[in-house]
mmCIF file of C-alpha atoms in Angstrom:
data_model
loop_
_atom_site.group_PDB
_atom_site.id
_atom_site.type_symbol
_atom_site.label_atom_id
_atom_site.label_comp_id
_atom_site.label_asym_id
_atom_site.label_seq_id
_atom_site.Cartn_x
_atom_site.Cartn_y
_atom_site.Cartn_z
ATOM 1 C CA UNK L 1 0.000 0.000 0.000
ATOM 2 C CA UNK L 2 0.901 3.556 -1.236
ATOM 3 C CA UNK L 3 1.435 5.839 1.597
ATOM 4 C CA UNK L 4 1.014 9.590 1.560
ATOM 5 C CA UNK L 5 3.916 11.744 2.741
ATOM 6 C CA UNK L 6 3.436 15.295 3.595
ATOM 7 C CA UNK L 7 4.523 18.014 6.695
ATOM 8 C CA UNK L 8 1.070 17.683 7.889
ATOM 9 C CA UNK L 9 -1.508 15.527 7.009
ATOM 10 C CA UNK L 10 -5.259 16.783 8.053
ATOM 11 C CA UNK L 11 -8.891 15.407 8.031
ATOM 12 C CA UNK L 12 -11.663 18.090 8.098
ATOM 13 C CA UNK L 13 -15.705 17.243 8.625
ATOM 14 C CA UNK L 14 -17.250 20.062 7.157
ATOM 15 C CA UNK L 15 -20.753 21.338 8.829
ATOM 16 C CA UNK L 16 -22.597 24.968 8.003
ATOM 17 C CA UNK L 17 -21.298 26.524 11.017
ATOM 18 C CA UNK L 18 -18.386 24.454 11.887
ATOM 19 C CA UNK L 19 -15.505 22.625 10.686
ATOM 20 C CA UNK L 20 -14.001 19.451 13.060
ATOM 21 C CA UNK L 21 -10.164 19.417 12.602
ATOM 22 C CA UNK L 22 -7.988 16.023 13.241
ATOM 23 C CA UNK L 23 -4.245 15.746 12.100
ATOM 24 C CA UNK L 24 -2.771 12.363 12.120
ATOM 25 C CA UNK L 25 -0.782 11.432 14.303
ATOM 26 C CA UNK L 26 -2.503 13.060 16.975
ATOM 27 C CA UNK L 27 -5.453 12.030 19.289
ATOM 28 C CA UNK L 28 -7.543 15.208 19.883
ATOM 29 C CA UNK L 29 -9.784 17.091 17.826
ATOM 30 C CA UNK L 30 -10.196 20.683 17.254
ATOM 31 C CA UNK L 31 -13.377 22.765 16.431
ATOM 32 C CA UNK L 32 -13.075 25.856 14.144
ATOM 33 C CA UNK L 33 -16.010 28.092 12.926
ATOM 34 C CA UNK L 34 -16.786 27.873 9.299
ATOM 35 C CA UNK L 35 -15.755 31.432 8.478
ATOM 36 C CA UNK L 36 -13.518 32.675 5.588
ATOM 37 C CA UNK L 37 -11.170 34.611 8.674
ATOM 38 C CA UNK L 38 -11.312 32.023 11.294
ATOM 39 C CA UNK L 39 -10.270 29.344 8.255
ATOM 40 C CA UNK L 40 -7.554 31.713 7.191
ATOM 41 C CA UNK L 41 -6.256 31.878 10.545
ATOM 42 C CA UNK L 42 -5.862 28.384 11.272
ATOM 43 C CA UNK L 43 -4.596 27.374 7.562
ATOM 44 C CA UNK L 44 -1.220 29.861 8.497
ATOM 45 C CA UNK L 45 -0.680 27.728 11.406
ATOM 46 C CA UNK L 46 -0.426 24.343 9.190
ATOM 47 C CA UNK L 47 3.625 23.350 7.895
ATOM 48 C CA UNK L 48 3.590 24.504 4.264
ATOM 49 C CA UNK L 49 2.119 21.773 2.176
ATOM 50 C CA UNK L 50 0.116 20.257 4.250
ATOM 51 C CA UNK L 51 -2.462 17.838 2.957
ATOM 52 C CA UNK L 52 -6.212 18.051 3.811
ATOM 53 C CA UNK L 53 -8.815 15.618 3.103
ATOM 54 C CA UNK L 54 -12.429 16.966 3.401
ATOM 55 C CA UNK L 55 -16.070 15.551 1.452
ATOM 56 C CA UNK L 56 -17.668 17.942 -0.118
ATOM 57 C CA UNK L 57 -20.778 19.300 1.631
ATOM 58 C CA UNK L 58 -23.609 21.420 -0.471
ATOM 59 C CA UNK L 59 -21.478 24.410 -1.146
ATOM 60 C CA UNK L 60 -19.919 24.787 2.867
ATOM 61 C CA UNK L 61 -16.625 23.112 1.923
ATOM 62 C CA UNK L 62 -15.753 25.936 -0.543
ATOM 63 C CA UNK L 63 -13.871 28.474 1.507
ATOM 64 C CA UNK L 64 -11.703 25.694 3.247
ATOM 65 C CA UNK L 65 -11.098 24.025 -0.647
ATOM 66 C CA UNK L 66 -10.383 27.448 -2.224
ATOM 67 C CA UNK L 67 -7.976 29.762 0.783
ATOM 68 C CA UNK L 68 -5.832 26.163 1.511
ATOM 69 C CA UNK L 69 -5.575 25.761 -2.409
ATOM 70 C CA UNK L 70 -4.370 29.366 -2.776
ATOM 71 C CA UNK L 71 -1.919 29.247 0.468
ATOM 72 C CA UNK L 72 0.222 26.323 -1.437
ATOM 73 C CA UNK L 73 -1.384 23.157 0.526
ATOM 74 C CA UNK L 74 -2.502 19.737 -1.383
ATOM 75 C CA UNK L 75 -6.281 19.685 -0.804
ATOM 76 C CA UNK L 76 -8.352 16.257 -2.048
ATOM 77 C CA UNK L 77 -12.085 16.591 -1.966
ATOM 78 C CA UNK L 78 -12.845 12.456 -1.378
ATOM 79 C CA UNK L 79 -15.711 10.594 -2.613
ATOM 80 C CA UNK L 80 -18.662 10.408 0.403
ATOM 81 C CA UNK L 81 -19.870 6.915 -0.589
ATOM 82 C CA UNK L 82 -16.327 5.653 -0.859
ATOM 83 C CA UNK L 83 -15.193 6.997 2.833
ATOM 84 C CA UNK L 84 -18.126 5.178 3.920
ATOM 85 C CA UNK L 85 -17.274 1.630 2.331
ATOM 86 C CA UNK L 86 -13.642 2.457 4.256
ATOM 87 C CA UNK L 87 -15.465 2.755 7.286
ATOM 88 C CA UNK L 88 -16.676 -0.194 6.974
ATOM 89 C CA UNK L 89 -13.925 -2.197 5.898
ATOM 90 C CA UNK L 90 -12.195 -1.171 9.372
ATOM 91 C CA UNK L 91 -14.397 -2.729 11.289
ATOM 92 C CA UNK L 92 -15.634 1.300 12.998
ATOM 93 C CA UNK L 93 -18.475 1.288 14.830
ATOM 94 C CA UNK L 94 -19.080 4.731 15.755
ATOM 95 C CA UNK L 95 -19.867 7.891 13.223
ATOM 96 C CA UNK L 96 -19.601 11.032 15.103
ATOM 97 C CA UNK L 97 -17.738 14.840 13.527
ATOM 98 C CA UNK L 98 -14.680 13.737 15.415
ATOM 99 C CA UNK L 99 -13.952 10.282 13.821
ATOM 100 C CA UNK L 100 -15.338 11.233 10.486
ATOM 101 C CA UNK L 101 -12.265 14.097 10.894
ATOM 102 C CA UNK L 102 -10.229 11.513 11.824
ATOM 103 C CA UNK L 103 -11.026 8.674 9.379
ATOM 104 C CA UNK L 104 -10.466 11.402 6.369
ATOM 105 C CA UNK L 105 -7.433 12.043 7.853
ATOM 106 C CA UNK L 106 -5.848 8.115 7.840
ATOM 107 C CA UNK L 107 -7.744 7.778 4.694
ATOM 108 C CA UNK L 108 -5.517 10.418 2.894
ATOM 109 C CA UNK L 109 -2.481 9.109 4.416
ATOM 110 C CA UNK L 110 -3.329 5.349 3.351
ATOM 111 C CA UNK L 111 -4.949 6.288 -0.266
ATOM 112 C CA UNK L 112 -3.827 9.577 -0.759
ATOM 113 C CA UNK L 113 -0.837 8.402 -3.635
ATOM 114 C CA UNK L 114 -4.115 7.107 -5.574
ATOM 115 C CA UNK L 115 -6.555 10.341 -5.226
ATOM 116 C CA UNK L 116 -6.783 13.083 -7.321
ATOM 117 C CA UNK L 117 -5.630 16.394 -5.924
ATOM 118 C CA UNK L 118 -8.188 19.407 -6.434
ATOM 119 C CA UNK L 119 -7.747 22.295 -8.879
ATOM 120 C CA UNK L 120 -9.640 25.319 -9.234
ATOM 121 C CA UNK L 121 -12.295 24.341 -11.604
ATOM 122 C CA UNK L 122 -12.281 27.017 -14.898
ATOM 123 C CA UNK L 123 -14.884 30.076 -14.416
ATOM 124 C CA UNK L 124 -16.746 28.881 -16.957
ATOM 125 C CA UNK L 125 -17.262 25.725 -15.941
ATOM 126 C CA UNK L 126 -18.446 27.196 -12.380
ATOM 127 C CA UNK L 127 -21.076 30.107 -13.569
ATOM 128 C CA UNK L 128 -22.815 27.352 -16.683
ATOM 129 C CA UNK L 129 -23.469 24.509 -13.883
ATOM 130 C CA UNK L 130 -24.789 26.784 -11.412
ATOM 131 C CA UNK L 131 -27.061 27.851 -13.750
ATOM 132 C CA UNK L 132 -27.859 24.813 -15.340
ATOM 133 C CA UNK L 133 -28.637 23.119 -11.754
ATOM 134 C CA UNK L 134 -30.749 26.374 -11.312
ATOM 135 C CA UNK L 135 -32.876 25.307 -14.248
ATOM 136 C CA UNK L 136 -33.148 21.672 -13.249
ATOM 137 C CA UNK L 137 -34.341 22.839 -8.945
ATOM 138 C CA UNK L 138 -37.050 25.036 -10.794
ATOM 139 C CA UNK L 139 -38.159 22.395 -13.198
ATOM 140 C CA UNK L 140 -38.122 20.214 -10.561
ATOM 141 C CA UNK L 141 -40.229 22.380 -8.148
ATOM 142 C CA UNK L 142 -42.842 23.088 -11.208
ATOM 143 C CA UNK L 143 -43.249 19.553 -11.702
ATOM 144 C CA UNK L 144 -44.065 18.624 -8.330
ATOM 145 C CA UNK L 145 -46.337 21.556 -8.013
ATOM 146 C CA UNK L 146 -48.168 20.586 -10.722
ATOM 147 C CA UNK L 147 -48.692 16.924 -9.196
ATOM 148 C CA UNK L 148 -49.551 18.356 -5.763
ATOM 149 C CA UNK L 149 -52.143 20.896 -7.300
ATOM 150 C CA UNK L 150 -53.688 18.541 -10.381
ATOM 151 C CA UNK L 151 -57.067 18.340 -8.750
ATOM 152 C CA UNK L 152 -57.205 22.369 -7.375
ATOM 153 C CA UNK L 153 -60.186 23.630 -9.136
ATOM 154 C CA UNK L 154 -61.199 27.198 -7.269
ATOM 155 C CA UNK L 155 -57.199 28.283 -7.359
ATOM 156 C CA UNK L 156 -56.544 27.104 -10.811
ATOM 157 C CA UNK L 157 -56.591 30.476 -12.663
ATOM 158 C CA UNK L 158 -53.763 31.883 -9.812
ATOM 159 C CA UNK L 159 -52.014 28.347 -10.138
ATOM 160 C CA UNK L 160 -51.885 28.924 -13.433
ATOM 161 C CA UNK L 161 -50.309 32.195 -13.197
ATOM 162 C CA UNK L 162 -47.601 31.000 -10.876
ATOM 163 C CA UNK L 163 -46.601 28.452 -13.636
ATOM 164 C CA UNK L 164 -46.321 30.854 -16.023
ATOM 165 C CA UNK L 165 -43.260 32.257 -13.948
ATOM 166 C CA UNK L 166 -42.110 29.691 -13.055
ATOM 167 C CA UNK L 167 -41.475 29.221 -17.055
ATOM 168 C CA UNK L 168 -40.299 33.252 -17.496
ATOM 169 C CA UNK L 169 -37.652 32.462 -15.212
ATOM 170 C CA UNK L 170 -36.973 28.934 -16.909
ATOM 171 C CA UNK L 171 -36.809 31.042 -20.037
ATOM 172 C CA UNK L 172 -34.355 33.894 -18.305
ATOM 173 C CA UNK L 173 -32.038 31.367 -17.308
ATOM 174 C CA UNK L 174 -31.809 29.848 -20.087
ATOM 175 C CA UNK L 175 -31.084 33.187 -22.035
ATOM 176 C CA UNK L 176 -28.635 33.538 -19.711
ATOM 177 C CA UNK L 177 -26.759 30.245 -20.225
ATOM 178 C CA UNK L 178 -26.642 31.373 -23.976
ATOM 179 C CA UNK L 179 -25.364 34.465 -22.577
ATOM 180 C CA UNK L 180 -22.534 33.596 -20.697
ATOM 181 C CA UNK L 181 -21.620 31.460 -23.754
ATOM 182 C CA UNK L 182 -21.020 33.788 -25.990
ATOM 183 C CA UNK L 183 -19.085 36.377 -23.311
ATOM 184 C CA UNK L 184 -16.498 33.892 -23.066
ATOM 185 C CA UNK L 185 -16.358 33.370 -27.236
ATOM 186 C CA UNK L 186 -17.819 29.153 -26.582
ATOM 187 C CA UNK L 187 -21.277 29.259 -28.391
ATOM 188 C CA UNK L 188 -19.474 27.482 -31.903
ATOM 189 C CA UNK L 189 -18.175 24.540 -29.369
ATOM 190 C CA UNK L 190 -22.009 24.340 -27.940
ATOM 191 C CA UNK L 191 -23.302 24.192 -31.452
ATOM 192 C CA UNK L 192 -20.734 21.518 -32.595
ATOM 193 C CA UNK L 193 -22.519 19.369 -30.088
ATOM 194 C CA UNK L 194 -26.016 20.482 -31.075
ATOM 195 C CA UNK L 195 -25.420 18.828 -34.682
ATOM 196 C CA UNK L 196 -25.778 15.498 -32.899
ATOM 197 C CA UNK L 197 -29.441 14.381 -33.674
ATOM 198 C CA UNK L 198 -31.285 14.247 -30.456
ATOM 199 C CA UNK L 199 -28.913 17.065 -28.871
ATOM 200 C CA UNK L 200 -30.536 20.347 -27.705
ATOM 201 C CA UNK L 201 -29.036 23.089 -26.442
ATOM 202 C CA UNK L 202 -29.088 22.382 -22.262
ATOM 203 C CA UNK L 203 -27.656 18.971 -23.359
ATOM 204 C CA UNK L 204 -25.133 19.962 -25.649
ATOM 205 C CA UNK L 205 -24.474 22.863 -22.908
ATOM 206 C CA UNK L 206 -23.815 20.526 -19.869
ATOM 207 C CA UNK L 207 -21.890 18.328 -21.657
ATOM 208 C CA UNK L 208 -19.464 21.360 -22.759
ATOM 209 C CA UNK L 209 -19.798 21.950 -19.186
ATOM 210 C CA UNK L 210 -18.361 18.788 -18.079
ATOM 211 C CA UNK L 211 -15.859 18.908 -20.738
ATOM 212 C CA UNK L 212 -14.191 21.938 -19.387
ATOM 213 C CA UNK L 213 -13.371 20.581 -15.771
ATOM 214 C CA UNK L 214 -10.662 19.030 -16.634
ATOM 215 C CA UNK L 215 -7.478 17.806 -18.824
ATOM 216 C CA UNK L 216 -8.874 14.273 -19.956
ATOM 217 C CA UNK L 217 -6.692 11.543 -20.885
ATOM 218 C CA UNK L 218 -9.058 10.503 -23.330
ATOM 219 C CA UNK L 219 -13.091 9.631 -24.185
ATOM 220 C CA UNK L 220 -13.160 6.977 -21.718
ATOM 221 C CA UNK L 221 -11.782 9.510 -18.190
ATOM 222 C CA UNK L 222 -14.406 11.721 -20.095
ATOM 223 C CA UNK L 223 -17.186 8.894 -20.067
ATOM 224 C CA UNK L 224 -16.118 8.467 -16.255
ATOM 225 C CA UNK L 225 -16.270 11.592 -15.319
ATOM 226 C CA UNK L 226 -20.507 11.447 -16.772
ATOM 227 C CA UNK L 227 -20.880 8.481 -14.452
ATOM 228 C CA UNK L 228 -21.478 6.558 -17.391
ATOM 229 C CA UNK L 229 -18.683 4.012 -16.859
ATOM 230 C CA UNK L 230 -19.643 0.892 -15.894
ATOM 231 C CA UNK L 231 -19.351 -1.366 -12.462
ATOM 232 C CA UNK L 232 -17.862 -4.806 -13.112
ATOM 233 C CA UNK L 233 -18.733 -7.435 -10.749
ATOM 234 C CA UNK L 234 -17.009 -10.438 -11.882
ATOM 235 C CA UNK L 235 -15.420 -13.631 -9.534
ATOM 236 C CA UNK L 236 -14.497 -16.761 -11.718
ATOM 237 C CA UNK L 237 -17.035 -17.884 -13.409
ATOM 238 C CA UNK L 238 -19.703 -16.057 -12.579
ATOM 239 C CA UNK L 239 -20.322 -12.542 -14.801
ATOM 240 C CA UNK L 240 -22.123 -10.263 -12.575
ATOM 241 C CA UNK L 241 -24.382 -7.261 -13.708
ATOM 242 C CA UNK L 242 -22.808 -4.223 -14.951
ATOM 243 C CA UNK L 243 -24.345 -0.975 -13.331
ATOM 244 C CA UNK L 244 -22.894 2.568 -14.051
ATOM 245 C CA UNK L 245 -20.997 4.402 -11.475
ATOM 246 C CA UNK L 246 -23.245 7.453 -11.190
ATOM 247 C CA UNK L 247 -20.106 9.398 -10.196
ATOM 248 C CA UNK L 248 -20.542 12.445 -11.984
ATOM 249 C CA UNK L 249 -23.229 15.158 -12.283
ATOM 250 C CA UNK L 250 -26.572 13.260 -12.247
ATOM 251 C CA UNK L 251 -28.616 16.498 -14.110
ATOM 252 C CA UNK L 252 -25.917 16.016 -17.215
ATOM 253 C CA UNK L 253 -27.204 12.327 -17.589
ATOM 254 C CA UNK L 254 -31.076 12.944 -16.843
ATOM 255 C CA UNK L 255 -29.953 15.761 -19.941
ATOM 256 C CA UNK L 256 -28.099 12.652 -21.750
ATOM 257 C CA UNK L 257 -30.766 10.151 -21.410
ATOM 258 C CA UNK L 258 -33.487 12.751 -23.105
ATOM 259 C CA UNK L 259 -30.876 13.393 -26.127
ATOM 260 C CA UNK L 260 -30.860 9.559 -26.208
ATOM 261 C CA UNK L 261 -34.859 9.279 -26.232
ATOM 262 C CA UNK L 262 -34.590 11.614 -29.262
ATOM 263 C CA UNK L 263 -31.806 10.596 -31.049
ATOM 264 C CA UNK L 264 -33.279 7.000 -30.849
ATOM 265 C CA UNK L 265 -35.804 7.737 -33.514
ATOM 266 C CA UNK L 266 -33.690 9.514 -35.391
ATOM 267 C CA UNK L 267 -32.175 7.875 -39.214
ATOM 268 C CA UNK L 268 -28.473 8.153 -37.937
ATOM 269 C CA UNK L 269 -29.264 6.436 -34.856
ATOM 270 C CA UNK L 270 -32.036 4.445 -34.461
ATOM 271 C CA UNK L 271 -30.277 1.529 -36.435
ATOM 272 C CA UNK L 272 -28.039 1.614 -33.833
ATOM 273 C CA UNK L 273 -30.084 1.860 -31.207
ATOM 274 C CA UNK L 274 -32.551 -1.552 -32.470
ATOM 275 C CA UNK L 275 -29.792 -2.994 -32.878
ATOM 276 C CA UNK L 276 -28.552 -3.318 -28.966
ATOM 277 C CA UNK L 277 -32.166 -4.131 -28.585
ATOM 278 C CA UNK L 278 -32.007 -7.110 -31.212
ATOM 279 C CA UNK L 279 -28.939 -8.311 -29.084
ATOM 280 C CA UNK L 280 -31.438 -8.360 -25.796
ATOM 281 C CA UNK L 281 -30.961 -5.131 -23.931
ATOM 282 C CA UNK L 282 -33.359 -4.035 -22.403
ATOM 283 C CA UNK L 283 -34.935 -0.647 -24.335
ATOM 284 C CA UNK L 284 -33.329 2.155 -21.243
ATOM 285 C CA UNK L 285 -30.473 0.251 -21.048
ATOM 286 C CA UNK L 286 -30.124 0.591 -24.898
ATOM 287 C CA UNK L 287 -30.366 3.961 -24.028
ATOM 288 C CA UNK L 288 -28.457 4.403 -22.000
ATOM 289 C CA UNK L 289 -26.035 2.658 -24.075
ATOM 290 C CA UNK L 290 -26.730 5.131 -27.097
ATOM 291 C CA UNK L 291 -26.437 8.239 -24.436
ATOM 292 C CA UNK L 292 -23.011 6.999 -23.236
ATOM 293 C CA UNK L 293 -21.911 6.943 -27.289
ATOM 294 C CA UNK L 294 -23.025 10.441 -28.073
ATOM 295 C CA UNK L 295 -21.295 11.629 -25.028
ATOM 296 C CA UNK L 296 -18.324 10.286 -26.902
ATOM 297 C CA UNK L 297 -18.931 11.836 -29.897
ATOM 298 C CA UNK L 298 -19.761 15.252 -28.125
ATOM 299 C CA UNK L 299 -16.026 14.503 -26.492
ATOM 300 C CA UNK L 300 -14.079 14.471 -29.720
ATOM 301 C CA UNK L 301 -15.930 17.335 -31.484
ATOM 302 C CA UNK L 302 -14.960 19.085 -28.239
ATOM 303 C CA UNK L 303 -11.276 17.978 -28.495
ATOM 304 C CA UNK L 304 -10.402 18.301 -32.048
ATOM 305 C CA UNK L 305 -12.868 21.469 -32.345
ATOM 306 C CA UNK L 306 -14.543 19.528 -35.431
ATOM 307 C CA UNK L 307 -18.143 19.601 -36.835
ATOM 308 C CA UNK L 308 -20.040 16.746 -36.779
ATOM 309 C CA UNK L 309 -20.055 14.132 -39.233
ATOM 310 C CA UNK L 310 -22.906 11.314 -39.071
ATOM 311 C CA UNK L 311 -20.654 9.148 -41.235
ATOM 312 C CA UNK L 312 -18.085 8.881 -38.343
ATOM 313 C CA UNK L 313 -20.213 8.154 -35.393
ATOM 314 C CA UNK L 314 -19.011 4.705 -34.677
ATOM 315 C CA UNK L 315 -15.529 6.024 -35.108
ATOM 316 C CA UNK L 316 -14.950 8.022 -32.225
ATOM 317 C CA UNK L 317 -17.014 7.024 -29.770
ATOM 318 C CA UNK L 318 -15.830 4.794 -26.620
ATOM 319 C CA UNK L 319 -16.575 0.943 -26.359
ATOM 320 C CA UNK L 320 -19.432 -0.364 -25.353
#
């Protein structure tokens, strides 16, 4: 096993107001205030390049990630679910702040040599998801509404009203997304993607999104990164079921698996498409299927700034 080597080596459970502190090596805890000058204070006090493991938590985790990134130390935002199956694996009982602190911290120290290090992700990136998962908690909210309210006949007329904006500021945000595009001169690589039959503009929007967090090694760290990389559960003979990893940002595949519904029927795809059904899949996981190999496409338009050609679909899309 790899072992992490740093000056200091730190294990952070982030809450609103607080953050719980534990450095290996040492038994005790400390409890610091979530607050941009308290965190400031305490990251001077850490040996330069320290190391500091933390999950992320909504958005509460961003000072810590952002002031110990810009004062030189190795930060590593660590997979929730994954922490969890660590847990487990030692044999720990007990969940409280203090041992989550303190688990993130021998978790770095054991695993660190195999995690990825955080970088600031690109402006870009940042201000097109926000607004994208602004779009999906409002279409969300409308569509519940509407269930909760179907059979509301004396309010309908107000209800009705409401909706309407609810669907202005859909709209807005939206413009907005187009906006911010073509500010930072990236509406052509948003169009390349649209070109894809079945591709709108939110889809072909989120996955330009995705494309610009980082450096990918190639279409498959790209599919990973979607969540559309598969789980392989295999011991000797037996050939468990695949599953995808769900890893990445879960509104870019409910996006994805709309494009697929679209591009399904399409001429260019739907061969494709009734063909993984001929072969027994099931029709969503053919889907799903299709959606993971238009993400691939979308990845090397994206990369070699090309426009799309139907005739080279199979081409340059990952392995299914």
């Amino acid at each position: 096993m790899a072992i992490l080597y740093a000056a200091s080596i730190v294990g952070v459970d982030v809450a609103m107001a607080e953050l719980v502190i534990a450095q290996r090596g040492a038994e005790r805890t400390h409890t610091l205030l979530n607050e941009r000058a308290a965190i400031q204070h305490w990251l001077k006090t850490l040996p330069e390049g320290s190391a500091i493991a933390l999950e992320a938590t909504n958005t509460y985790h961003l000072d810590l990630v952002e002031l110990a990134h810009d004062m030189g130390h190795r930060v590593f935002v660590v997979d929730a679910a994954r922490v969890n199956k660590y847990r487990d694996s030692l044999g720990k009982r007990a969940k409280t702040d203090a041992c989550d602190a303190h688990l993130l911290a021998r978790y770095l120290e054991k695993e660190g040599d195999e995690l990825r290090q955080w970088s600031p992700p690109p402006v870009l990136h940042t201000r097109l998801k926000h607004l994208l998962h602004r779009r999906a908690s409002l279409i969300a909210s409308q569509t519940s509404l509407r269930q909760s309210w179907r059979d509301e006949v004396e309010l309908r007329k107000e209800f009705e009203k409401l909706m309407r904006r609810f669907n202005h500021l859909v709209k807005s945000i939206e413009k907005q997304l187009k906006d911010v595009l073509v500010e930072f001169g990236e509406l052509d690589q948003v169009k390349r993607c649209q070109r894809i039959e079945g591709v709108g503009f939110l889809t072909a929007t989120a996955l330009f999104a995705a494309f610009l967090r980082g450096e990918f090694k190639n279409v498959d760290a790209y599919i990973a990164y979607l969540g559309l990389d598969l789980r392989v559960s295999d011991s000797g003979n037996k050939s468990g079921r695949r599953r995808l990893s769900k890893k990445g940002d879960p509104e870019v595949r409910r996006l994805g698996f709309n494009a697929a519904m679209a591009a399904c029927r399409s001429a260019t795809w739907n061969p494709y498409y009734e063909k993984k059904v001929r072969e027994g899949k099931a029709r969503t996981e053919a889907l799903t299927i299709l959606m993971r190999k238009i993400a691939g496409v979308a990845y090397s338009l994206l990369k070699k700034k090309e426009d799309y050609d139907p005739a080279r679909r199979l081409g340059v899309a990952p392995q299914t």
